[in-house]
Amino acid sequence: QMTEQYPSKFEFNSKFLLLIGHHALSCRFGTFLFNDESTRAQKQTSAKTPSLWTYLNKIHKTHPHKLTNPNYSPPSSTPSPSSFSPTEGDVIWPLLYRDSFKFWDELYSSQLKLHQNEAL
């Protein structure tokens, strides 16, 4: 909803989010295996499985246009973590009105297409 309501505020596009969502469940990468970081460290997933972030960084470096938002407008200055104090200019708030919500067609329609040929 936030990327739809504030399209110029996010550096990466919906394809980036869809890849994260898909691979969070694909088990191709160890990034989201187990319930927490301590278990991933204990099981040594980083040594045994590839990282989703490394994969996405590689795509971003070789084909930056594929995952970035062409409408992104970076902030004029980036506050340092020590001096950060949220003000109205630093925080974007979701619009919570019913009419402001939008169906995420790219996510849900792809799931529907996968199952459209299955018999009920």
Short mmCIF file of C-alpha atoms in Angstrom, two decimals:
data_model
loop_
_atom_site.label_atom_id
_atom_site.label_comp_id
_atom_site.label_asym_id
_atom_site.label_seq_id
_atom_site.Cartn_x
_atom_site.Cartn_y
_atom_site.Cartn_z
CA GLN A 1 0.00 0.00 0.00
CA MET A 2 2.81 2.39 0.84
CA THR A 3 4.44 2.11 -2.59
CA GLU A 4 1.08 2.80 -4.22
CA GLN A 5 0.26 5.74 -1.98
CA TYR A 6 3.77 7.25 -2.14
CA PRO A 7 5.28 6.08 -5.45
CA SER A 8 8.24 8.48 -5.39
CA LYS A 9 9.36 7.58 -1.86
CA PHE A 10 10.72 4.07 -2.52
CA GLU A 11 13.95 3.34 -4.38
CA PHE A 12 12.98 -0.18 -5.42
CA ASN A 13 9.99 -1.30 -7.47
CA SER A 14 7.31 -3.95 -7.00
CA LYS A 15 9.39 -6.55 -8.86
CA PHE A 16 11.96 -6.26 -6.05
CA LEU A 17 9.24 -6.84 -3.44
CA LEU A 18 7.78 -9.73 -5.43
CA LEU A 19 11.19 -11.42 -5.61
CA ILE A 20 11.62 -11.09 -1.84
CA GLY A 21 8.12 -12.47 -1.24
CA HIS A 22 8.62 -15.36 -3.63
CA HIS A 23 12.01 -16.35 -2.26
CA ALA A 24 10.94 -16.00 1.36
CA LEU A 25 8.97 -19.19 0.67
CA SER A 26 11.07 -20.82 -2.07
CA CYS A 27 13.81 -22.22 0.22
CA ARG A 28 16.32 -21.42 -2.55
CA PHE A 29 18.14 -19.05 -0.20
CA GLY A 30 18.99 -19.40 3.48
CA THR A 31 18.08 -15.79 4.23
CA PHE A 32 14.64 -16.61 5.64
CA LEU A 33 15.14 -20.18 6.86
CA PHE A 34 14.22 -20.84 10.51
CA ASN A 35 12.45 -18.38 12.79
CA ASP A 36 15.29 -16.13 13.88
CA GLU A 37 18.84 -15.02 13.20
CA SER A 38 20.33 -16.94 16.13
CA THR A 39 19.00 -20.25 14.77
CA ARG A 40 20.31 -19.39 11.30
CA ALA A 41 23.73 -18.73 12.85
CA GLN A 42 23.61 -21.94 14.89
CA LYS A 43 22.70 -23.96 11.78
CA GLN A 44 25.35 -22.10 9.72
CA THR A 45 22.91 -21.29 6.94
CA SER A 46 25.10 -18.49 5.59
CA ALA A 47 27.91 -21.00 4.93
CA LYS A 48 25.60 -23.65 3.50
CA THR A 49 23.13 -21.63 1.43
CA PRO A 50 23.27 -18.56 -0.82
CA SER A 51 21.99 -15.21 0.42
CA LEU A 52 18.96 -13.60 -1.17
CA TRP A 53 20.51 -10.16 -0.56
CA THR A 54 23.67 -11.14 -2.49
CA TYR A 55 21.49 -12.37 -5.35
CA LEU A 56 19.43 -9.15 -5.41
CA ASN A 57 22.56 -6.99 -5.18
CA LYS A 58 24.04 -8.82 -8.17
CA ILE A 59 20.88 -8.18 -10.22
CA HIS A 60 20.86 -4.55 -9.10
CA LYS A 61 24.50 -4.03 -10.11
CA THR A 62 24.22 -5.71 -13.51
CA HIS A 63 20.70 -4.52 -14.42
CA PRO A 64 19.85 -1.57 -12.12
CA HIS A 65 16.75 -0.62 -14.11
CA LYS A 66 15.07 -4.00 -13.43
CA LEU A 67 14.58 -3.49 -9.70
CA THR A 68 14.61 0.27 -9.22
CA ASN A 69 11.72 2.68 -9.23
CA PRO A 70 12.07 5.27 -12.03
CA ASN A 71 9.83 7.64 -10.05
CA TYR A 72 12.03 7.56 -6.94
CA SER A 73 12.90 10.96 -5.57
CA PRO A 74 15.66 10.67 -2.95
CA PRO A 75 15.43 12.86 0.13
CA SER A 76 17.46 16.07 -0.05
CA SER A 77 19.54 14.99 2.95
CA THR A 78 19.92 11.81 4.95
CA PRO A 79 19.93 12.27 8.73
CA SER A 80 22.60 10.41 10.65
CA PRO A 81 21.26 7.72 13.01
CA SER A 82 22.50 9.65 16.06
CA SER A 83 20.70 12.84 15.06
CA PHE A 84 17.52 11.22 13.76
CA SER A 85 14.32 12.55 15.22
CA PRO A 86 11.17 11.74 13.25
CA THR A 87 9.36 14.80 12.07
CA GLU A 88 6.57 15.11 9.58
CA GLY A 89 9.11 15.38 6.75
CA ASP A 90 10.96 12.20 7.73
CA VAL A 91 8.00 9.85 8.15
CA ILE A 92 5.36 8.82 5.66
CA TRP A 93 2.08 7.66 7.10
CA PRO A 94 -0.26 5.25 5.31
CA LEU A 95 -3.64 6.56 4.26
CA LEU A 96 -6.12 4.36 6.10
CA TYR A 97 -9.27 5.27 4.23
CA ARG A 98 -11.00 2.39 2.48
CA ASP A 99 -10.78 4.14 -0.89
CA SER A 100 -7.01 4.58 -0.54
CA PHE A 101 -6.32 0.82 -0.48
CA LYS A 102 -5.46 -0.84 -3.76
CA PHE A 103 -5.47 -4.51 -4.73
CA TRP A 104 -1.87 -5.61 -5.45
CA ASP A 105 -2.58 -7.02 -8.87
CA GLU A 106 1.01 -8.12 -9.59
CA LEU A 107 1.10 -10.35 -6.52
CA TYR A 108 -2.37 -11.83 -6.40
CA SER A 109 -3.08 -12.09 -10.12
CA SER A 110 0.08 -14.13 -10.66
CA GLN A 111 -1.19 -16.60 -8.05
CA LEU A 112 -4.59 -16.76 -9.74
CA LYS A 113 -2.98 -17.42 -13.15
CA LEU A 114 -1.03 -20.33 -11.70
CA HIS A 115 -4.25 -22.01 -10.58
CA GLN A 116 -6.67 -21.02 -13.35
CA ASN A 117 -6.27 -24.33 -15.19
CA GLU A 118 -6.83 -26.48 -12.13
CA ALA A 119 -10.20 -28.21 -11.85
CA LEU A 120 -12.33 -27.16 -8.91
#
